[in-house]
PDB file of C-alpha atoms in Angstrom:
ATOM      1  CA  UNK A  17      28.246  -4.562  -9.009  1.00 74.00           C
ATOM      2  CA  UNK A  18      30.327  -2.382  -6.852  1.00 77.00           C
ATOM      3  CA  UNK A  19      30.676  -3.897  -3.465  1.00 83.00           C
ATOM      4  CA  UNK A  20      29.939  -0.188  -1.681  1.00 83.00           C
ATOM      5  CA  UNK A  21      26.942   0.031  -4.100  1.00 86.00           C
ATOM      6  CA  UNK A  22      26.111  -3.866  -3.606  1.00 86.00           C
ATOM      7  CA  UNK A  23      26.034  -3.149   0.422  1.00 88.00           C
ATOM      8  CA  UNK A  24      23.606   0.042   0.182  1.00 87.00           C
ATOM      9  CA  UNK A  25      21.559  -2.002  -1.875  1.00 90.00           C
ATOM     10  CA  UNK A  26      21.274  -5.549   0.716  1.00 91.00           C
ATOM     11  CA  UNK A  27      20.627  -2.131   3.367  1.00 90.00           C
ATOM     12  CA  UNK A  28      18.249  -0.562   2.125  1.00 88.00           C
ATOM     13  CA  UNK A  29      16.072  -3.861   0.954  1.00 87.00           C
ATOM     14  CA  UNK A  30      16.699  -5.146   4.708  1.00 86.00           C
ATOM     15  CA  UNK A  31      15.247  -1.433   5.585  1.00 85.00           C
ATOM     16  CA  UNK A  32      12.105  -1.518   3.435  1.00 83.00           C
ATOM     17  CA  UNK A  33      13.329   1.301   1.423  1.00 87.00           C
ATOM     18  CA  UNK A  34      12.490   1.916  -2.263  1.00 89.00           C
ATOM     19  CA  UNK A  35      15.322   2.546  -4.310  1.00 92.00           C
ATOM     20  CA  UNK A  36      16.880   2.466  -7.897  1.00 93.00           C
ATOM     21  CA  UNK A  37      19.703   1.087  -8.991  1.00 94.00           C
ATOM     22  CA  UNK A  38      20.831   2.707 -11.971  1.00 94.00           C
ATOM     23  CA  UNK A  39      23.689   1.307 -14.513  1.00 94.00           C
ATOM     24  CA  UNK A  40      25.486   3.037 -16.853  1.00 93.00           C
ATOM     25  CA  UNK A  41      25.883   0.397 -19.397  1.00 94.00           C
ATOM     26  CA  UNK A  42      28.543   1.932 -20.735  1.00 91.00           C
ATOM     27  CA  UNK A  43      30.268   0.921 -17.524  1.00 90.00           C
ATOM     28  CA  UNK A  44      30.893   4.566 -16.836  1.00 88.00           C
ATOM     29  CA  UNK A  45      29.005   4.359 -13.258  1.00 89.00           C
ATOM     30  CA  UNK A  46      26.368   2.561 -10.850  1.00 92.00           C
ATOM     31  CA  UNK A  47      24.415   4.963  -8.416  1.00 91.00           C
ATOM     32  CA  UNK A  48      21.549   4.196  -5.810  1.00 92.00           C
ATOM     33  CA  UNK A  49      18.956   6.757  -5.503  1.00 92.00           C
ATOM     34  CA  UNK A  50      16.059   7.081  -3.509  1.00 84.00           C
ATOM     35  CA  UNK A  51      15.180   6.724  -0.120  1.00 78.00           C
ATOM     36  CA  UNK A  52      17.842   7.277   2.102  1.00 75.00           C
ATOM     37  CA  UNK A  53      20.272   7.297  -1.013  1.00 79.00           C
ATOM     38  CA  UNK A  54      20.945   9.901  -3.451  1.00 81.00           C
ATOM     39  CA  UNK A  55      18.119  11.794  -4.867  1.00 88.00           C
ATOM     40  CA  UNK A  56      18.966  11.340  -8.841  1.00 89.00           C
ATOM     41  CA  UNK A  57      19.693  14.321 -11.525  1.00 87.00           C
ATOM     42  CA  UNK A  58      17.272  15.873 -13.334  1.00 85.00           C
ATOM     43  CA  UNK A  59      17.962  13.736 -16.304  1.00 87.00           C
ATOM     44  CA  UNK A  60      17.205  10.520 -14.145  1.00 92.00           C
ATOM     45  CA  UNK A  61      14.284  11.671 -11.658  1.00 92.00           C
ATOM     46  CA  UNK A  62      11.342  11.017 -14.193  1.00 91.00           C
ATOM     47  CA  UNK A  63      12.722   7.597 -15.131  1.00 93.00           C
ATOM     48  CA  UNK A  64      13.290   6.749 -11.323  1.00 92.00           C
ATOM     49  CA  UNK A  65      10.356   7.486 -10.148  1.00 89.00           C
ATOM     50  CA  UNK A  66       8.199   6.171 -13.017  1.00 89.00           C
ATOM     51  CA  UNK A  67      10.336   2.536 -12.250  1.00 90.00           C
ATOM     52  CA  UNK A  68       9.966   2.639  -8.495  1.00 88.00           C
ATOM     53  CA  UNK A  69       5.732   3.600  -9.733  1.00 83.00           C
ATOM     54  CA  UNK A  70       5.250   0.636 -11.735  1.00 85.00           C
ATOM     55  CA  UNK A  71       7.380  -2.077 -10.578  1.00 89.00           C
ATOM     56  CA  UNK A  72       9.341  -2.348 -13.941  1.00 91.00           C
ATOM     57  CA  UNK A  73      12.829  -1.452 -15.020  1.00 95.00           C
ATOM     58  CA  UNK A  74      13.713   0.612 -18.483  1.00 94.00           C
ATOM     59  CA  UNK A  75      16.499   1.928 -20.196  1.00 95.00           C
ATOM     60  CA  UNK A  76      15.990   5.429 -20.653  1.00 93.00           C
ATOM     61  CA  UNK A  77      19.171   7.979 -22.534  1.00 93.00           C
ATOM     62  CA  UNK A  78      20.692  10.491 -20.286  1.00 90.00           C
ATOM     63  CA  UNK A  79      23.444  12.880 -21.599  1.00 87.00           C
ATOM     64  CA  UNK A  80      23.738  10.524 -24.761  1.00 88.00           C
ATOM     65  CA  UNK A  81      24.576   7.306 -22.656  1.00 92.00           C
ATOM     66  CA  UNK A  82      22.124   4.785 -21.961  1.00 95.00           C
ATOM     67  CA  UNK A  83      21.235   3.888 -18.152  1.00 95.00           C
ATOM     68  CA  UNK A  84      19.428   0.321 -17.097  1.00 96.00           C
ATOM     69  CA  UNK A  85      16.845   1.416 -14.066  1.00 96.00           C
ATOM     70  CA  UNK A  86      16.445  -1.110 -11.951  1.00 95.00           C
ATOM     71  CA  UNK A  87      13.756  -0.587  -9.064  1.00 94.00           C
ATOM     72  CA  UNK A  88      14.258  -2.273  -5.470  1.00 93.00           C
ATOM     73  CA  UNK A  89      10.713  -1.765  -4.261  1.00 91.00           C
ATOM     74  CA  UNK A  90       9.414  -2.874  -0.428  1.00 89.00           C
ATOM     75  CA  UNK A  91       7.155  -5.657  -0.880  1.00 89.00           C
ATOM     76  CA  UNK A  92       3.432  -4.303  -1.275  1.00 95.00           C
ATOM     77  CA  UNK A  93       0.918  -4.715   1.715  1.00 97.00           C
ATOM     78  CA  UNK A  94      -2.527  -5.101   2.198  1.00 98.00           C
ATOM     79  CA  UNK A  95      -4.072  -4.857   5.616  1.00 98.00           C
ATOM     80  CA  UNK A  96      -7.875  -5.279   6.160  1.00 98.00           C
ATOM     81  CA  UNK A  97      -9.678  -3.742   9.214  1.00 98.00           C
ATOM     82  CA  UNK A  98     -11.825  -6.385  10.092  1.00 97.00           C
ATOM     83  CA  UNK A  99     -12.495 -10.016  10.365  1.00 97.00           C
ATOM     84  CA  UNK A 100     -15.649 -10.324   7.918  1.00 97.00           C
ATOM     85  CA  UNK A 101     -16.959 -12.253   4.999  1.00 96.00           C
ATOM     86  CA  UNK A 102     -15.623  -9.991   2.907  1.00 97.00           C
ATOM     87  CA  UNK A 103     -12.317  -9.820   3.799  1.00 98.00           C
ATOM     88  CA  UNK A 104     -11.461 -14.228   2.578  1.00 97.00           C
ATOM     89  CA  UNK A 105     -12.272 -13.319  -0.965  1.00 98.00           C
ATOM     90  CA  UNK A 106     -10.257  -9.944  -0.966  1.00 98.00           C
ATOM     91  CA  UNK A 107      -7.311 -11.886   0.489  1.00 98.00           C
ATOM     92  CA  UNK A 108      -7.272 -14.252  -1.254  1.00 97.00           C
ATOM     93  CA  UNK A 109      -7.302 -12.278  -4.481  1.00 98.00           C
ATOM     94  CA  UNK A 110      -4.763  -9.631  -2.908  1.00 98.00           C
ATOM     95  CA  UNK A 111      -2.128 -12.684  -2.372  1.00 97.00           C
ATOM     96  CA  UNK A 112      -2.422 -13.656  -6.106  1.00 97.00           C
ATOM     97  CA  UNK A 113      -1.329 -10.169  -7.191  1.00 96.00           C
ATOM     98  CA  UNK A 114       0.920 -10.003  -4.742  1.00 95.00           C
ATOM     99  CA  UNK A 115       0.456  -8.170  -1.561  1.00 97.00           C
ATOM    100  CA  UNK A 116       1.158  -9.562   1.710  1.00 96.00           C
ATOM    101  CA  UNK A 117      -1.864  -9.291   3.776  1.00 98.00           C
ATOM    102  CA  UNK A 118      -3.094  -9.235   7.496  1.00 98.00           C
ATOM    103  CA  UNK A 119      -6.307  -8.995   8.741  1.00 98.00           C
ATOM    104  CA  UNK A 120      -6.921  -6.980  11.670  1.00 98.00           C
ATOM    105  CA  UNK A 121      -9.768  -7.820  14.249  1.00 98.00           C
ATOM    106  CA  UNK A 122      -9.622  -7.216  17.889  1.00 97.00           C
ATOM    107  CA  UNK A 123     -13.025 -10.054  18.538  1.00 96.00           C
ATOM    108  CA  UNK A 124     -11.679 -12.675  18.941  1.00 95.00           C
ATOM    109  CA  UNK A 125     -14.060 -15.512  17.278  1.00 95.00           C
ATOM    110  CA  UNK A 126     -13.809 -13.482  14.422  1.00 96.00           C
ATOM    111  CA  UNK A 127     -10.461 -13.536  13.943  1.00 96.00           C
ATOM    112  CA  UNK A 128      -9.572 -17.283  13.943  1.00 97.00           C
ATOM    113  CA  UNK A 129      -7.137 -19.598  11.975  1.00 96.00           C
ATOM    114  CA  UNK A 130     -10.007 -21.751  11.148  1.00 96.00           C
ATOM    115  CA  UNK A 131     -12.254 -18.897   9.101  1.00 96.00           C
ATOM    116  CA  UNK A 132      -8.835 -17.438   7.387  1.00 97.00           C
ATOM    117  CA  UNK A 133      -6.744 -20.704   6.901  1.00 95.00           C
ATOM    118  CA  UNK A 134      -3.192 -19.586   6.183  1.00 94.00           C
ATOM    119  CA  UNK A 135      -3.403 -16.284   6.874  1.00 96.00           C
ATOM    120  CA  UNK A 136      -1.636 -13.615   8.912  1.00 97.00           C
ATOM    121  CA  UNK A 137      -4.414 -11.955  11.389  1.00 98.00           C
ATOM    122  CA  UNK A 138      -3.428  -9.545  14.782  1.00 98.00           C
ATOM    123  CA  UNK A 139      -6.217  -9.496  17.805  1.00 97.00           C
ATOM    124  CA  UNK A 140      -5.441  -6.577  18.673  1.00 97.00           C
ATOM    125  CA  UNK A 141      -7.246  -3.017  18.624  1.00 97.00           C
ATOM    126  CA  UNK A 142      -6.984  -1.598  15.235  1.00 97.00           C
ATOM    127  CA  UNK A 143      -4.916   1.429  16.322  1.00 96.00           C
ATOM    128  CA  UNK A 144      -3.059  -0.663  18.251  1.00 97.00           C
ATOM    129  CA  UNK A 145      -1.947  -2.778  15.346  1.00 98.00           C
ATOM    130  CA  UNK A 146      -2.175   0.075  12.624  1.00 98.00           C
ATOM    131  CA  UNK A 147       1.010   1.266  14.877  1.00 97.00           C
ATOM    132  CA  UNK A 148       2.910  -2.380  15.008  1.00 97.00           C
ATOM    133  CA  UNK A 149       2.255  -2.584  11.420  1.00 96.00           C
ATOM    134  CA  UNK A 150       3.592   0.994  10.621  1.00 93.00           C
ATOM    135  CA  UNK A 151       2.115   1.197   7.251  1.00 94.00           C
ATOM    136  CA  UNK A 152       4.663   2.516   4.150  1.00 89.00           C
ATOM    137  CA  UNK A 153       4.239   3.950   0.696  1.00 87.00           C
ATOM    138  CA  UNK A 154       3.354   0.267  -0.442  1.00 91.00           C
ATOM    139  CA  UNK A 155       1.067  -0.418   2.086  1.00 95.00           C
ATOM    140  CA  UNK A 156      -2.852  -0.688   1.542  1.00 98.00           C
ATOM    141  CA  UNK A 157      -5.493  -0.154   4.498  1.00 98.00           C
ATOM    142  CA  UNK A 158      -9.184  -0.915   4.020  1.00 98.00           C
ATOM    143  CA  UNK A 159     -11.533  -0.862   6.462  1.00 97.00           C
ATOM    144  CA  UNK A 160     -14.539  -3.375   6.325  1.00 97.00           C
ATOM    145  CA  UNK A 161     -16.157  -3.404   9.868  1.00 94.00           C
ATOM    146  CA  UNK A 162     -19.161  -0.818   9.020  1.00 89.00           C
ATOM    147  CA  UNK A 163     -18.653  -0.190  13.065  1.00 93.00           C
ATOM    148  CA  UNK A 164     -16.955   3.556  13.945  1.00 93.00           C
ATOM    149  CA  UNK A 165     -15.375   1.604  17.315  1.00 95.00           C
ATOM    150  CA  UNK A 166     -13.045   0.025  14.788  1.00 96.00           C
ATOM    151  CA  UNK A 167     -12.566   1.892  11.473  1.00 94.00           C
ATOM    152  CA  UNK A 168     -11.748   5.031  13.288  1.00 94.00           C
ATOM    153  CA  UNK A 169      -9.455   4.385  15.351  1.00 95.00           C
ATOM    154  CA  UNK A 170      -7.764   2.359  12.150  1.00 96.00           C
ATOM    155  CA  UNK A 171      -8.184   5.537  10.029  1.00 95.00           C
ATOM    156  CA  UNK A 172      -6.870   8.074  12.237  1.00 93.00           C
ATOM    157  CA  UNK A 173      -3.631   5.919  12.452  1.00 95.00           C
ATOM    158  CA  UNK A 174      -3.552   5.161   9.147  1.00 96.00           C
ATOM    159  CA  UNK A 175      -4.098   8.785   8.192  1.00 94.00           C
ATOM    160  CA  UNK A 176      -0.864   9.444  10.631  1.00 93.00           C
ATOM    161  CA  UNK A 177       1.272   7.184   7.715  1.00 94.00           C
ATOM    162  CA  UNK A 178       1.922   7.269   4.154  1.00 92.00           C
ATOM    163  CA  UNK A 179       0.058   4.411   3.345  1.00 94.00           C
ATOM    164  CA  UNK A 180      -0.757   5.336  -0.882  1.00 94.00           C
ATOM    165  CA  UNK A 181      -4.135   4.007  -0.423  1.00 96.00           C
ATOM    166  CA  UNK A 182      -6.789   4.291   2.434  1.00 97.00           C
ATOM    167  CA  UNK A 183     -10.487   2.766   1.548  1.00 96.00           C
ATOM    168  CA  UNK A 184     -13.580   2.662   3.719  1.00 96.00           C
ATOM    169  CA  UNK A 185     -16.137   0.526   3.201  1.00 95.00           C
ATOM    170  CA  UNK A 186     -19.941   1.701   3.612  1.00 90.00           C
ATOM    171  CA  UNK A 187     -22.251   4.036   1.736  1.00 89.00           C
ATOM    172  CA  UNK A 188     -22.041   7.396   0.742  1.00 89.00           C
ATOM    173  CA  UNK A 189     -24.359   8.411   3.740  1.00 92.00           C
ATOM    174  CA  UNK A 190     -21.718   6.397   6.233  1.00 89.00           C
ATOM    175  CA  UNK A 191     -18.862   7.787   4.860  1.00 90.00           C
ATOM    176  CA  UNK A 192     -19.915  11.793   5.471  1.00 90.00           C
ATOM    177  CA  UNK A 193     -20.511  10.503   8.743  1.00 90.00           C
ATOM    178  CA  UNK A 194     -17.282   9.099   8.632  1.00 90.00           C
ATOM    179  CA  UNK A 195     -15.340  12.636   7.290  1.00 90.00           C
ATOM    180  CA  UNK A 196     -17.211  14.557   9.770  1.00 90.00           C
ATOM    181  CA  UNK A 197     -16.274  12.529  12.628  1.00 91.00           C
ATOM    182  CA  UNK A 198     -12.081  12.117  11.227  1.00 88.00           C
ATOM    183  CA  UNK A 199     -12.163  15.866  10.953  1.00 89.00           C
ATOM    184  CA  UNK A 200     -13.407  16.897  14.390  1.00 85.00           C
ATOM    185  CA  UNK A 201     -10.399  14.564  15.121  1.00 80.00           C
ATOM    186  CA  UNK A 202      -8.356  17.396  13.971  1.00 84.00           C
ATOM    187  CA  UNK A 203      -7.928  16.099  10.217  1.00 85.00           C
ATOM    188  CA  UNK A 204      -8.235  18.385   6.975  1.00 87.00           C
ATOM    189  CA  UNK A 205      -9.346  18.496   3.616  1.00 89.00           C
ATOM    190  CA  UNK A 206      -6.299  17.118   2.774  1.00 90.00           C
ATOM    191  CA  UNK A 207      -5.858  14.230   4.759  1.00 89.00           C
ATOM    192  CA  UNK A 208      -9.584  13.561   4.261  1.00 91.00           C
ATOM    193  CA  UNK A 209      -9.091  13.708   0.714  1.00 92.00           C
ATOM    194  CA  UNK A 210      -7.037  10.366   0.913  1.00 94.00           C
ATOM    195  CA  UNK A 211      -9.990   8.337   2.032  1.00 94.00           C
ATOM    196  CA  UNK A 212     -11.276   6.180  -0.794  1.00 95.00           C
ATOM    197  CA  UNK A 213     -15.221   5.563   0.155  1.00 91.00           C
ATOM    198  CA  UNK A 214     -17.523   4.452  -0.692  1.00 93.00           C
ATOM    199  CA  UNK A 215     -14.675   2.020  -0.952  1.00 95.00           C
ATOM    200  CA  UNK A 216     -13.756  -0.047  -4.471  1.00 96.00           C
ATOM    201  CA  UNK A 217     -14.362   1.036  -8.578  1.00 97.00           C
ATOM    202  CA  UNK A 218     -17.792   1.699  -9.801  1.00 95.00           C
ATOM    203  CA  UNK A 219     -18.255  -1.541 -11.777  1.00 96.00           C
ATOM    204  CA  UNK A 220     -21.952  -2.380 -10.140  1.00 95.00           C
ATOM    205  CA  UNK A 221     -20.740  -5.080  -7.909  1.00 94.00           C
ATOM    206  CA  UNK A 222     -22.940  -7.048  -5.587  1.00 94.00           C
ATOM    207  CA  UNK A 223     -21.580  -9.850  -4.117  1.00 96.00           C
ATOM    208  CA  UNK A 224     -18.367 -10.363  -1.838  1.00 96.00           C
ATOM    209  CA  UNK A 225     -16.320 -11.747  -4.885  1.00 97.00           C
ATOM    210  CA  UNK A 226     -17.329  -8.798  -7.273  1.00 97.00           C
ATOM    211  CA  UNK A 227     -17.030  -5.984  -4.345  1.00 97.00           C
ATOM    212  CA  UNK A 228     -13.234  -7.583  -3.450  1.00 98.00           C
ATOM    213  CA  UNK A 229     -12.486  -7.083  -7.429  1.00 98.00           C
ATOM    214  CA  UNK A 230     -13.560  -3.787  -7.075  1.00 98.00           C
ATOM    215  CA  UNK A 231     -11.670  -2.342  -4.238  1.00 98.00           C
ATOM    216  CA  UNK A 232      -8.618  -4.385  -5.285  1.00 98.00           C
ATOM    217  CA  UNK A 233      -8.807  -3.072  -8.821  1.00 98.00           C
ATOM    218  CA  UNK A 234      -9.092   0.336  -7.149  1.00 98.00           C
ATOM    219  CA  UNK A 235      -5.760  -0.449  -4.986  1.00 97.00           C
ATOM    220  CA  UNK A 236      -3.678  -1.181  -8.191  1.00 96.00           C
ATOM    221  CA  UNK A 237      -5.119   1.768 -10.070  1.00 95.00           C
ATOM    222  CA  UNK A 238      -3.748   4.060  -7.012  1.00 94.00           C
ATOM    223  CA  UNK A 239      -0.762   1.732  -6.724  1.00 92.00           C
ATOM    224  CA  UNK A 240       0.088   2.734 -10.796  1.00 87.00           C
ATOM    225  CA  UNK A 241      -0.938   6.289 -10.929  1.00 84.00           C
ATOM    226  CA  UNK A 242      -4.253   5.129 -12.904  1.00 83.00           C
ATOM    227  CA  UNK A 243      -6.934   6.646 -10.214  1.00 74.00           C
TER     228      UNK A 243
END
């Protein structure tokens, strides 16, 4: 690798910025593109994107030479609103496909070392830390409180970022309440439109175990362009 090309690389993964690295294997070339890089030609955007999308390099044939796309991706995030029952099993399964996660919970005997063993939790106001955390493209939020006090002020940060995937937890009668309380906030259709809730995939799930497979098979789905 180029040393130039090498250096924009170790910068931009040092950044948090997703990027390609694209090889000419015919040794004709080796260009970065994406964020804060070059955006790539039209014979290369489809293929970039779709690498930086699911986490997995191709070959694809540009201009009758082949090209190895190789994506440099942030590490994915998960960050629960909310120091409850739910949110051990969810983390748990989160961490085993990956995500780094933190649970959020201003109370203070809810958020404790001793109910999450090993895991990263912020006291702090949820708007508060939504801002610390600064949520990217490959961060997750979900909200699990089922109290306004705290998913709110989580959502309307969150809604402020490009997080790809916003959930709610609560019932279809809570979350109206929910949109109609966001949008007197000043948000539109639009940015309404992001919030995932009733939270999680329809697969009839009941308990805690079953509802975290459901909103984190509704994360991945978003994650890979599948929901």
């Amino acid at each position: 690798m180029r040393a130039a090309t090498l250096a924009a690389l170790r910068e931009a993964r040092a950044a948090g910025r997703a990027v390609a690295l694209a090889t000419w294997l015919d040794g004709r070339d080796q260009r970065l593109f994406g964020a804060g890089a070059d955006q790539p030609p039209v014979g290369l955007a489809a293929a970039v994107a779709t690498a930086l999308r699911t986490d997995q390099a191709a070959v694809v044939t540009v201009d009758d030479a082949e090209v190895l796309v190789e994506p440099h991706n942030p590490p994915l995030r998960l960050v629960l609103v909310g120091a409850v029952h739910l949110a051990a099993p969810l983390a748990e399964m989160a961490t085993i496909a990956g995500f780094a996660v933190t649970i959020v919970d201003p109370r203070r005997a809810f958020a404790t070392a001793e109910r999450f063993p090993g895991r990263t939790l912020v006291v702090a106001w949820p708007d508060v830390a939504i801002a610390g955390l600064a949520p990217d493209p490959r961060t997750a939020v979900v909200t699990l409180t089922h109290d306004p006090k705290l998913d709110d002020p989580a959502l309307l940060a969150t809604l402020a970022t490009p997080a790809f995937y916003v959930g709610c937890l609560g019932s279809g009668k809570t979350h109206a309440a929910r949109r109609e309380r966001l949008a007197a906030g000043g948000f539109d259709d639009a940015a309404l439109a992001r919030l995932r809730g009733p939270v999680g995939l329809r697969i009839g799930a009941r308990s805690p175990a079953e509802i975290a497979v459901s909103i984190l098979g509704e994360i991945i789905a978003t994650l890979r362009g599948a929901a």
